[in-house]
Amino acid sequence: MWRYFVKRIALAIVTVFAVMAITFFAMNAIPGGPFDTEKASEPAVKAKLEERFNLDKPVGEQFVLYIGRLFQGDLGISMRNGREISLIIKQSFAISAKLGGISALVAISLGLTLGIIAARYRNKWPDRVIIFFTTLLQSVPSFVLATLLLLVFTTQLKLIVAWDANKVNYLLPVISLAMYPMAYITRLTKSSMLDVMNEDYIRTARAKGVPRLSVTYKHGLRNALLPVITYIGPMIAYILVGSMVVETVFTIGGLGQEFVNSVNNRDYSMIMGTTIFLSIIMVTMNLISDLVYKVVDPRIDFS
Amino acid sequence: MSEQDNNGRNGKRPFSFHTDLSVFMPATEEEKAQQDIMRPSSTFWRDGFRNFRKNKLAFGSLILLIIIIFTILIVPMLIPYGYDEIIRIDGKRDKTLSNLKPMQWSERELEAKANGKEIFPHILGTDSLGRDYLVRTLYGTRISLFIGFFASIIVLIIGLLYGSISGFAGGKIDLLMMRIVDIIYSLPDMLLIILLSVVLREAIGDKIQGTFLSKLGTGMLSMFIVFGLLYWVGMARLVRGQILAIKENDYVLAARSVGASNARIIRKHILPNCISVIIISTALQIPSAIFTESFLSFLGLGVAMPMPSLGSLASDARGAIQSYPHKLLYPALMICLLVLTLNIIGDGLRDAFDPKLRK
């Protein structure tokens, strides 16, 4: 078991390193340096700036220095507004984490519930309705869903105040972010519930006279949960990327919106910083969900 | 007279292999008829297709998809406007022609019509520059479908080659190749797609100038490059797993023992057994590529400007969503319809061709 853990953690570290290398060298491949702006600055100033950011050194050395600073939490400064990138990330990620956390909770709890219902009433109308809507939800891009929700609930029906300077309304963003993973979890839960309920131990439990509800939850759901755990890693990745769209549509001002802005502004150092930060989160989440999966399910062999 | 046992063997020489034919009777016509094959032998494909046709939802979706494909190929030819054509009346720009509602006419057009001129109606209205929106939506569907198909073919080719080499070679080569796949697989793909799209647009812009690639535009090209770099790993894993499993089957051993060459084993035994899984996974790759394209278009990294894609049309429409909600509606509906039909077809193919994977 420990061997597996060590191997998995090593893979995660290699992945993070690969992301750093790809981002760094990709950004370096873009023609023109960060200080070649439209306003031609004094050569002396430019040289000073390049010295400050080690741009006068060979690329390989720059990379080593960049990684070194990265481990001290220094992601450099934004090329557009000169702010510390680590500071921007710290502020905006608080918002994104809250939005993503609520969405993940909604997706998991609703998805599990609907999945159990669909499995319980297999091929009856509740199952058909649930599967119809989840199939539909899986074919709507998140920015379309977010824009439609915004249009319908704020301008047409005027039920929700779209934007308030003091307070962010998380309802619509959470719905637009949570629907796709919820649909996925529903289908996953349904199919794994159906698989589990056909197992011999379920029949044994029923034969012993265990009440149906108890069989569904204690014997069935616990085992049906396993595939859902493996989906948590990809779900976090989906939510982090999806929140770029949703935050931009609802102008919430989280990390996703910062990222979209930096892409639109071609703010390379900011793109680099956010990519590395988000990658580390995604890789870590994948690692945790893999490790938890192995701990929770003792049947899996570790060779 | 010789004594005979039930097997027609000569009683005097019980160990003789000579058979006395006189004890056998010719089969009657009725008995012969029992040997007839009642129904024509069914091939794998015919079986799968029959299963697929039984699935009404999936078969309906396939027909719908075919109708969509014919529509986007034929209808733009019938409409006298180009996808990047800013419509002019008598050679003059018409300001009132932009942002028309469906089936609405501009003032200048009404004048021209009053003078007895035939003008083709704008069935879905026009966009902010005065281009026909129906033509743009249909062209956008073309581009999105093209991206979806082409991206999944790239993924298929790279993944198939890499996976089958890894699966056949086995041993240390397999281990090394799969380690590389493991690392690429755990990279956050969406983030790197965005990153690489940004970089490639800047980096390859000048290099493709003048070649036929410039027609595709940097946006689409970088999208394909990124798909080719990152998305094949899932397919490679799938193919390798299939080949490893099939390679161990007894019928492969049997084929080898009667002297079949490697090429024949691959062609006759391994490929037919894993092709269904490969086709299904390729089919399900198409909608996911269309999704990715629409996402990149939302970020402004999609196909280059005058060319429309469903994603870029929808994301352009967001700007004026309050005044012209219909402009979001059409491309959005088209994306949903395409992804929905393709998903249902993919699921249907899975059910029809691979009962093992059925969920």
XYZ file of C-alpha atoms in Angstrom:
662
model
C 0.000 0.000 0.000
C 2.761 2.434 0.924
C 4.537 1.627 -2.296
C 1.459 2.678 -4.234
C 1.181 5.888 -2.223
C 4.807 6.779 -2.816
C 4.470 6.039 -6.534
C 1.303 8.110 -6.823
C 2.828 11.053 -4.952
C 5.952 10.871 -7.117
C 3.774 11.000 -10.230
C 1.983 14.057 -8.865
C 5.293 15.816 -8.221
C 6.542 14.988 -11.725
C 3.257 16.299 -13.139
C 3.494 19.595 -11.283
C 7.076 19.958 -12.448
C 6.046 19.178 -16.031
C 3.333 21.844 -15.842
C 5.854 24.394 -14.595
C 8.303 23.528 -17.365
C 5.630 23.580 -20.085
C 4.215 26.909 -18.933
C 7.638 28.487 -18.561
C 9.033 27.415 -21.917
C 5.739 27.986 -23.725
C 5.611 31.539 -22.466
C 9.215 32.036 -23.505
C 8.355 30.879 -27.023
C 6.103 33.896 -27.540
C 7.972 36.431 -29.636
C 8.836 39.620 -27.793
C 9.768 40.104 -24.169
C 7.455 41.331 -21.421
C 8.884 44.826 -21.517
C 8.585 45.371 -25.282
C 5.472 47.464 -24.874
C 4.034 49.888 -27.399
C 5.527 52.736 -25.425
C 9.224 52.228 -26.080
C 10.925 52.618 -22.751
C 14.447 53.923 -22.305
C 17.029 51.249 -23.114
C 18.621 51.785 -19.726
C 15.290 51.349 -17.938
C 14.532 48.276 -19.974
C 17.921 46.785 -19.190
C 17.382 47.495 -15.492
C 13.955 45.869 -15.583
C 15.273 42.853 -17.426
C 18.043 42.531 -14.883
C 15.505 42.741 -12.075
C 13.524 39.852 -13.595
C 16.607 37.887 -14.684
C 15.609 38.226 -18.338
C 19.203 38.978 -19.334
C 20.293 35.488 -18.329
C 20.085 32.323 -20.488
C 16.688 30.599 -20.582
C 17.847 27.553 -18.631
C 19.158 29.680 -15.786
C 15.992 31.783 -15.854
C 13.976 28.603 -15.429
C 15.975 27.499 -12.391
C 15.643 30.959 -10.848
C 11.913 31.019 -11.616
C 11.372 27.656 -9.959
C 13.430 28.840 -6.995
C 11.261 31.916 -6.542
C 8.134 29.842 -7.107
C 8.929 27.703 -4.078
C 9.098 30.867 -2.007
C 5.588 31.720 -3.182
C 6.781 34.474 -5.505
C 5.033 34.314 -8.881
C 6.378 37.613 -10.139
C 4.321 40.674 -11.043
C 1.570 41.191 -13.564
C 2.789 42.661 -16.844
C -0.263 44.829 -17.188
C -0.801 46.424 -13.826
C 2.380 45.608 -11.952
C 0.615 44.003 -9.002
C 2.035 41.007 -7.188
C 0.517 37.930 -8.808
C 0.573 35.907 -5.601
C -1.433 38.674 -3.936
C -4.025 38.763 -6.731
C -4.352 34.993 -6.541
C -4.704 35.016 -2.772
C -7.526 37.576 -2.908
C -9.446 36.195 -5.836
C -9.077 32.531 -4.983
C -11.038 33.065 -1.759
C -14.082 33.909 -3.896
C -13.501 31.068 -6.356
C -12.970 28.549 -3.580
C -16.254 29.529 -1.959
C -18.171 29.352 -5.245
C -16.492 26.073 -6.206
C -16.989 24.544 -2.763
C -20.714 25.293 -2.695
C -21.099 24.026 -6.257
C -19.246 20.800 -5.480
C -21.443 20.180 -2.431
C -24.614 20.858 -4.423
C -23.456 18.643 -7.278
C -22.547 15.738 -5.017
C -25.605 15.830 -2.769
C -28.148 16.387 -5.547
C -26.379 13.977 -7.888
C -26.331 11.180 -5.318
C -29.968 11.704 -4.397
C -31.185 11.765 -7.983
C -28.979 8.812 -8.873
C -30.425 6.693 -6.057
C -33.964 7.657 -7.052
C -33.274 6.806 -10.699
C -31.824 3.436 -9.731
C -34.658 2.688 -7.320
C -37.367 3.440 -9.902
C -35.489 1.999 -12.833
C -37.415 2.291 -16.123
C -40.352 3.970 -14.376
C -41.221 7.616 -14.857
C -38.944 9.127 -12.150
C -35.957 7.407 -13.767
C -36.962 8.537 -17.241
C -37.486 12.151 -16.176
C -34.154 12.263 -14.335
C -32.205 10.665 -17.174
C -33.874 12.964 -19.719
C -32.864 16.086 -17.845
C -29.367 14.918 -17.024
C -28.744 14.042 -20.679
C -30.010 17.470 -21.646
C -27.877 19.239 -19.036
C -24.784 17.461 -20.260
C -25.177 18.974 -23.699
C -25.374 22.636 -22.717
C -22.076 24.543 -22.547
C -21.711 26.283 -19.202
C -21.460 29.787 -20.649
C -24.735 29.309 -22.518
C -26.453 28.038 -19.384
C -25.028 30.876 -17.308
C -26.068 33.527 -19.831
C -29.563 32.092 -20.184
C -30.033 31.948 -16.412
C -28.842 35.517 -16.110
C -31.199 36.636 -18.856
C -34.257 34.826 -17.554
C -33.959 35.416 -13.817
C -32.540 38.901 -13.666
C -33.806 40.817 -16.684
C -36.955 38.982 -17.706
C -38.422 37.815 -14.405
C -36.499 40.281 -12.214
C -36.431 37.720 -9.394
C -32.780 38.133 -8.534
C -30.678 41.260 -8.310
C -27.938 40.673 -10.832
C -25.223 42.676 -9.217
C -24.770 44.239 -5.838
C -21.598 46.026 -4.887
C -21.594 44.751 -1.322
C -22.855 41.252 -1.624
C -22.432 38.516 -4.195
C -25.469 36.400 -4.912
C -24.170 32.890 -5.371
C -27.431 31.246 -6.395
C -27.243 31.517 -10.190
C -23.466 30.990 -10.459
C -23.752 27.877 -8.304
C -26.577 26.514 -10.465
C -24.678 27.096 -13.698
C -21.519 25.561 -12.274
C -23.065 22.597 -10.487
C -25.452 21.320 -13.167
C -22.966 19.482 -15.370
C -21.133 17.602 -12.580
C -24.500 16.915 -10.945
C -25.788 15.310 -14.134
C -22.616 13.263 -14.391
C -22.777 12.100 -10.772
C -26.447 11.194 -11.191
C -25.718 8.902 -14.110
C -22.654 7.474 -12.408
C -24.537 6.772 -9.188
C -27.424 5.200 -11.044
C -25.293 2.780 -13.022
C -23.083 1.834 -10.098
C -26.129 1.440 -7.821
C -27.673 -0.931 -10.348
C -24.417 -2.910 -10.538
C -24.135 -3.159 -6.771
C -27.771 -4.097 -6.207
C -27.250 -7.184 -8.359
C -24.449 -8.459 -6.122
C -24.855 -11.596 -4.069
C -24.364 -9.866 -0.737
C -27.388 -7.683 -1.404
C -29.491 -10.784 -1.992
C -28.052 -12.320 1.180
C -28.942 -9.249 3.189
C -32.472 -9.218 1.793
C -32.809 -12.946 2.494
C -31.747 -12.408 6.104
C -34.664 -10.018 6.400
C -32.804 -6.727 6.529
C -35.261 -3.922 5.708
C -35.120 -2.654 2.149
C -34.128 0.903 3.114
C -31.279 -0.373 5.226
C -30.049 -2.582 2.396
C -30.140 0.325 -0.043
C -28.175 2.668 2.174
C -25.890 0.438 4.235
C -25.028 -2.246 1.706
C -25.833 -0.603 -1.593
C -24.934 3.071 -1.420
C -21.678 2.570 0.461
C -20.357 0.419 -2.344
C -21.953 2.468 -5.084
C -20.119 5.526 -3.770
C -16.715 4.257 -4.877
C -16.909 5.330 -8.547
C -18.223 8.699 -7.401
C -15.079 9.188 -5.309
C -12.904 8.739 -8.381
C -14.938 11.417 -10.141
C -14.241 14.009 -7.434
C -10.782 14.824 -8.824
C -12.014 15.500 -12.384
C -15.012 17.327 -10.936
C -12.799 19.787 -9.069
C -10.897 20.350 -12.320
C -14.170 20.936 -14.169
C -15.404 23.356 -11.523
C -12.152 25.331 -11.500
C -12.140 25.675 -15.284
C -15.898 26.183 -15.434
C -15.724 28.945 -12.892
C -13.681 30.943 -15.409
C -16.780 31.092 -17.579
C -19.312 31.498 -14.812
C -17.369 34.157 -12.926
C -16.925 36.138 -16.132
C -20.611 35.946 -17.034
C -21.741 36.961 -13.548
C -18.749 39.291 -12.944
C -18.009 37.871 -9.534
C -14.326 38.701 -9.602
C -12.780 35.401 -8.663
C -9.632 33.733 -9.896
C -11.372 32.424 -13.007
C -12.314 35.921 -14.075
C -8.753 37.112 -13.425
C -7.533 34.309 -15.653
C -9.927 35.161 -18.491
C -8.936 38.814 -18.234
C -5.263 37.921 -18.345
C -5.858 35.795 -21.454
C -7.730 38.659 -23.109
C -5.047 41.167 -22.125
C -2.224 38.793 -23.108
C -0.812 39.281 -19.604
C 1.700 36.458 -19.910
C 3.149 36.461 -16.407
C -0.356 36.400 -14.954
C -1.412 33.531 -17.258
C 1.689 31.643 -16.180
C 1.064 32.263 -12.488
C -2.600 31.271 -12.557
C -1.974 28.211 -14.725
C 0.643 26.903 -12.310
C -1.490 27.671 -9.267
C -4.628 26.032 -10.678
C -2.617 23.049 -11.943
C -1.177 22.417 -8.501
C -4.678 22.475 -7.024
C -6.017 20.091 -9.671
C -3.121 17.663 -9.357
C -3.408 17.698 -5.568
C -7.151 17.079 -5.715
C -6.645 14.178 -8.109
C -3.980 12.768 -5.824
C -6.234 13.022 -2.769
C -9.211 11.445 -4.532
C -7.023 8.569 -5.770
C -5.531 7.960 -2.340
C -8.903 8.157 -0.604
C -10.297 5.695 -3.109
C -7.601 3.173 -2.295
C -8.062 3.624 1.444
C -11.847 3.365 1.295
C -11.969 0.271 -0.899
C -9.854 -2.470 0.677
C -10.543 -4.823 -2.217
C -8.161 -3.015 -4.516
C -4.735 -4.583 -4.647
C -1.771 -2.291 -4.555
C 0.630 -4.095 -6.850
C -21.956 -63.675 -43.564
C -19.936 -61.786 -41.106
C -21.044 -60.648 -37.719
C -21.122 -56.962 -37.255
C -21.343 -54.717 -34.223
C -23.232 -51.464 -34.066
C -20.411 -49.507 -35.552
C -20.351 -51.599 -38.659
C -16.977 -53.118 -37.771
C -16.179 -56.550 -38.957
C -16.739 -58.990 -36.106
C -13.924 -61.279 -37.002
C -11.322 -58.594 -36.991
C -12.403 -56.226 -34.231
C -9.385 -53.957 -34.564
C -9.798 -53.362 -38.261
C -10.510 -49.792 -39.304
C -12.261 -50.895 -42.435
C -15.897 -49.951 -42.328
C -18.622 -51.952 -43.871
C -20.607 -49.363 -45.782
C -23.622 -51.580 -46.242
C -24.866 -50.842 -42.726
C -25.145 -47.104 -43.392
C -28.343 -45.681 -44.737
C -28.604 -42.586 -46.891
C -30.214 -39.672 -45.095
C -33.769 -38.889 -46.054
C -34.647 -35.480 -47.500
C -36.225 -34.528 -44.208
C -33.047 -35.267 -42.302
C -31.003 -33.342 -44.825
C -33.278 -30.372 -44.385
C -32.432 -30.288 -40.698
C -28.877 -29.450 -41.577
C -29.899 -26.384 -43.560
C -28.916 -23.046 -42.075
C -32.201 -21.382 -41.386
C -31.081 -17.782 -41.428
C -28.146 -16.207 -43.201
C -25.057 -15.977 -41.043
C -24.775 -12.579 -39.439
C -21.556 -10.624 -39.313
C -20.404 -8.547 -36.377
C -21.307 -5.319 -38.154
C -24.726 -6.481 -39.250
C -25.471 -7.624 -35.710
C -24.368 -4.352 -34.234
C -26.278 -2.331 -36.773
C -29.437 -4.321 -36.126
C -29.086 -3.675 -32.400
C -28.465 -0.023 -33.113
C -31.583 0.252 -35.247
C -33.694 -1.261 -32.486
C -32.621 1.616 -30.255
C -35.195 4.158 -31.474
C -33.678 7.146 -29.690
C -30.186 6.551 -31.051
C -31.406 5.754 -34.560
C -33.594 8.870 -34.549
C -30.592 10.915 -33.452
C -28.528 9.482 -36.291
C -31.209 10.476 -38.795
C -31.399 13.925 -37.224
C -27.629 14.269 -37.486
C -27.714 13.269 -41.146
C -30.469 15.832 -41.760
C -28.349 18.486 -40.016
C -25.325 17.591 -42.135
C -27.318 17.808 -45.362
C -28.848 21.097 -44.246
C -25.515 22.727 -43.513
C -24.132 21.488 -46.817
C -27.036 22.427 -49.069
C -28.941 25.350 -47.568
C -26.018 27.863 -47.676
C -25.899 27.239 -51.436
C -29.553 28.244 -51.797
C -29.159 31.488 -49.901
C -27.591 34.268 -51.948
C -25.519 35.652 -49.044
C -21.972 34.682 -48.016
C -21.027 34.004 -44.414
C -18.641 36.978 -44.353
C -20.643 39.141 -46.764
C -21.797 42.468 -45.436
C -25.059 42.828 -47.282
C -25.331 45.866 -49.536
C -28.296 47.149 -51.409
C -27.528 48.467 -54.895
C -23.866 48.532 -53.897
C -24.453 50.751 -50.895
C -24.113 49.945 -47.187
C -27.332 50.057 -45.294
C -27.100 51.074 -41.646
C -30.572 49.874 -40.811
C -29.679 46.423 -42.071
C -27.690 45.468 -38.983
C -29.192 43.588 -36.013
C -32.440 42.775 -37.789
C -34.917 40.475 -36.113
C -35.817 37.226 -37.865
C -37.735 37.813 -41.135
C -37.424 41.579 -40.729
C -36.532 43.920 -43.602
C -34.380 47.011 -43.459
C -35.746 50.369 -44.633
C -33.632 50.397 -47.791
C -34.675 46.849 -48.556
C -38.331 47.775 -48.234
C -37.758 50.598 -50.702
C -36.063 48.260 -53.128
C -38.865 45.760 -52.714
C -41.436 48.460 -53.428
C -39.566 49.097 -56.667
C -40.224 45.497 -57.627
C -36.816 44.052 -56.706
C -36.611 40.478 -55.425
C -34.728 40.279 -52.129
C -34.090 37.102 -50.236
C -35.491 37.361 -46.665
C -33.210 37.217 -43.623
C -34.769 34.171 -42.042
C -32.840 34.501 -38.776
C -32.167 38.213 -39.101
C -28.726 39.790 -39.402
C -25.790 40.430 -37.085
C -24.312 43.730 -35.943
C -22.349 44.172 -39.190
C -25.308 43.349 -41.407
C -24.406 39.772 -42.276
C -27.117 37.161 -42.736
C -27.415 35.264 -39.463
C -28.845 32.041 -40.866
C -25.876 31.618 -43.192
C -23.490 32.401 -40.360
C -25.171 29.919 -38.033
C -25.089 27.200 -40.689
C -21.439 27.912 -41.462
C -20.712 27.938 -37.748
C -22.282 24.499 -37.451
C -20.090 23.342 -40.328
C -16.946 24.638 -38.649
C -17.875 23.199 -35.252
C -18.695 19.788 -36.715
C -15.516 19.862 -38.795
C -13.453 20.652 -35.701
C -15.196 17.875 -33.799
C -14.635 15.243 -36.497
C -11.125 16.262 -37.390
C -9.989 16.542 -33.778
C -11.288 13.066 -32.992
C -9.569 11.657 -36.078
C -6.274 13.179 -34.908
C -6.844 11.691 -31.463
C -7.761 8.344 -33.025
C -4.667 8.111 -35.239
C -2.137 9.135 -32.596
C -3.785 7.147 -29.830
C -4.193 4.042 -31.982
C -0.568 4.039 -33.140
C 0.892 4.798 -29.734
C -1.388 2.399 -27.872
C -0.897 -0.512 -30.243
C 2.888 -0.121 -30.329
C 2.937 -0.025 -26.553
C 0.570 -2.971 -26.219
C 2.404 -5.162 -28.735
C 5.900 -4.339 -27.623
C 5.190 -5.012 -23.959
C 7.986 -5.190 -21.393
C 10.229 -2.207 -20.765
C 9.108 -0.227 -23.825
C 5.504 -0.540 -22.705
C 6.407 0.555 -19.186
C 8.273 3.625 -20.408
C 5.591 4.603 -22.938
C 2.863 4.250 -20.344
C 4.763 6.368 -17.814
C 4.776 9.169 -20.386
C 1.055 8.660 -20.892
C 0.486 8.725 -17.129
C 2.167 12.100 -16.842
C 0.292 13.630 -19.789
C -2.936 12.117 -18.488
C -2.579 13.807 -15.127
C -1.799 17.205 -16.642
C -4.718 19.611 -16.270
C -5.720 19.528 -19.938
C -8.057 22.513 -20.116
C -5.507 24.868 -18.569
C -2.768 23.715 -20.902
C -5.119 23.999 -23.869
C -5.760 27.616 -22.989
C -2.079 28.258 -22.365
C -0.922 26.577 -25.572
C -3.646 28.284 -27.614
C -2.428 31.652 -26.376
C 1.181 30.753 -27.131
C 0.590 29.087 -30.485
C -1.507 31.954 -31.807
C 1.393 34.296 -31.179
C 4.143 31.888 -32.167
C 2.846 30.305 -35.370
C 1.050 33.328 -36.773
C 3.950 34.435 -39.009
C 5.226 30.971 -39.873
C 2.107 29.801 -41.654
C 1.628 33.023 -43.606
C 1.060 32.242 -47.262
C 0.742 28.493 -46.885
C -2.539 26.647 -47.170
C -2.552 26.394 -43.381
C -3.201 30.109 -43.065
C -6.659 29.485 -44.490
C -7.515 27.498 -41.374
C -6.343 30.340 -39.206
C -4.077 30.173 -36.165
C -6.953 29.623 -33.770
C -8.183 26.441 -35.403
C -4.676 25.208 -36.116
C -3.522 25.662 -32.547
C -6.660 23.868 -31.409
C -5.758 20.855 -33.550
C -2.146 20.911 -32.367
C -3.297 20.995 -28.769
C -5.706 18.104 -29.352
C -2.891 16.181 -30.994
C -0.595 16.896 -28.072
C -2.867 16.236 -25.121
C -6.086 14.417 -25.908
C -4.715 11.243 -27.439
C -3.609 9.734 -24.133
C -7.065 8.467 -23.228
C -7.316 6.682 -26.573
C -3.764 5.300 -26.247
C -4.583 3.835 -22.832
C -7.785 2.302 -24.118
C -6.158 0.712 -27.171
C -3.230 -0.619 -25.166
C -5.519 -2.135 -22.544
C -7.638 -3.789 -25.227
C -4.639 -5.216 -27.043
C -3.054 -6.527 -23.856
C -6.277 -8.278 -22.917
C -6.950 -9.730 -26.376
C -3.343 -10.832 -26.854
C -3.731 -13.259 -23.944
C -6.794 -14.988 -25.371
C -6.582 -18.642 -26.338
C -7.748 -18.038 -29.892
C -4.696 -15.867 -30.469
C -2.512 -18.671 -29.123
C -4.378 -21.111 -31.370
C -3.836 -18.890 -34.398
C -0.163 -18.560 -33.549
C 0.222 -22.313 -33.080
C -1.111 -23.025 -36.561
C 1.454 -20.626 -37.920
C -0.423 -17.360 -38.444
C 1.885 -14.407 -38.913
C 1.809 -11.401 -36.583
C 0.206 -9.310 -39.305
C -2.569 -11.840 -39.756
C -3.176 -12.081 -36.020
C -3.454 -8.319 -35.772
C -5.719 -8.083 -38.795
C -7.973 -11.038 -38.158
C -8.072 -11.442 -34.402
C -7.000 -8.359 -32.516
C -8.394 -5.493 -34.600
C -11.928 -6.888 -35.029
C -12.106 -7.466 -31.296
C -11.134 -3.984 -30.213
C -12.490 -1.929 -33.106
C -15.902 -1.452 -31.519
C -14.445 0.080 -28.375
C -12.259 2.354 -30.492
C -15.151 3.517 -32.669
C -17.343 4.208 -29.662
C -14.683 6.223 -27.938
C -13.984 8.187 -31.129
C -17.674 8.929 -31.533
C -17.879 10.220 -27.971
C -14.794 12.362 -28.554
C -16.612 14.488 -31.159
C -19.071 16.213 -28.795
C -16.338 16.805 -26.258
C -14.218 18.506 -28.946
C -17.184 20.691 -29.907
C -17.531 21.642 -26.247
C -13.857 22.495 -25.979
C -14.071 24.632 -29.109
C -17.036 26.595 -27.779
C -15.207 27.122 -24.502
C -12.098 28.420 -26.278
C -14.266 30.688 -28.425
C -15.767 32.088 -25.250
C -12.249 33.022 -24.150
C -11.590 34.578 -27.555
C -9.182 31.816 -28.517
C -11.423 30.050 -31.036
C -11.490 30.273 -34.822
C -10.268 33.467 -36.469
C -12.583 36.399 -37.052
C -14.715 36.440 -40.186
C -15.104 32.677 -39.932
C -17.919 31.798 -37.536
C -18.138 28.821 -35.211
C -21.085 28.044 -32.984
C -18.995 28.895 -29.950
C -17.827 32.250 -31.289
C -21.332 33.167 -32.483
C -22.767 32.404 -29.051
C -20.052 34.246 -27.233
C -20.358 37.285 -29.547
C -24.093 37.329 -28.884
C -23.484 37.600 -25.142
C -22.475 41.236 -25.539
C -25.916 42.316 -26.706
C -27.901 39.681 -24.875
C -30.410 42.183 -23.459
C -31.401 43.620 -26.817
C -31.008 40.617 -29.109
C -31.449 37.409 -27.106
C -32.348 35.480 -30.285
C -28.751 35.761 -31.466
C -27.576 33.631 -28.554
C -30.496 31.279 -28.909
C -29.784 29.906 -32.409
C -26.119 28.967 -32.054
C -26.746 27.776 -28.483
C -29.605 25.559 -29.616
C -27.444 24.241 -32.428
C -24.591 23.356 -30.029
C -27.008 21.601 -27.689
C -28.645 19.745 -30.573
C -25.321 18.607 -32.030
C -23.849 17.536 -28.704
C -27.066 15.840 -27.665
C -27.451 13.837 -30.877
C -23.769 12.918 -30.936
C -23.867 11.834 -27.290
C -26.969 9.719 -27.836
C -25.481 8.181 -30.986
C -22.279 7.406 -29.085
C -24.199 5.793 -26.236
C -26.307 3.884 -28.750
C -23.205 2.609 -30.541
C -21.812 1.498 -27.202
C -24.948 -0.420 -26.356
C -25.157 -1.938 -29.828
C -21.555 -2.910 -30.389
C -20.189 -3.523 -26.948
C -22.570 -5.072 -24.439
C -19.672 -5.449 -21.991
C -19.436 -1.694 -21.551
C -23.156 -1.152 -21.216
C -24.155 1.036 -18.316
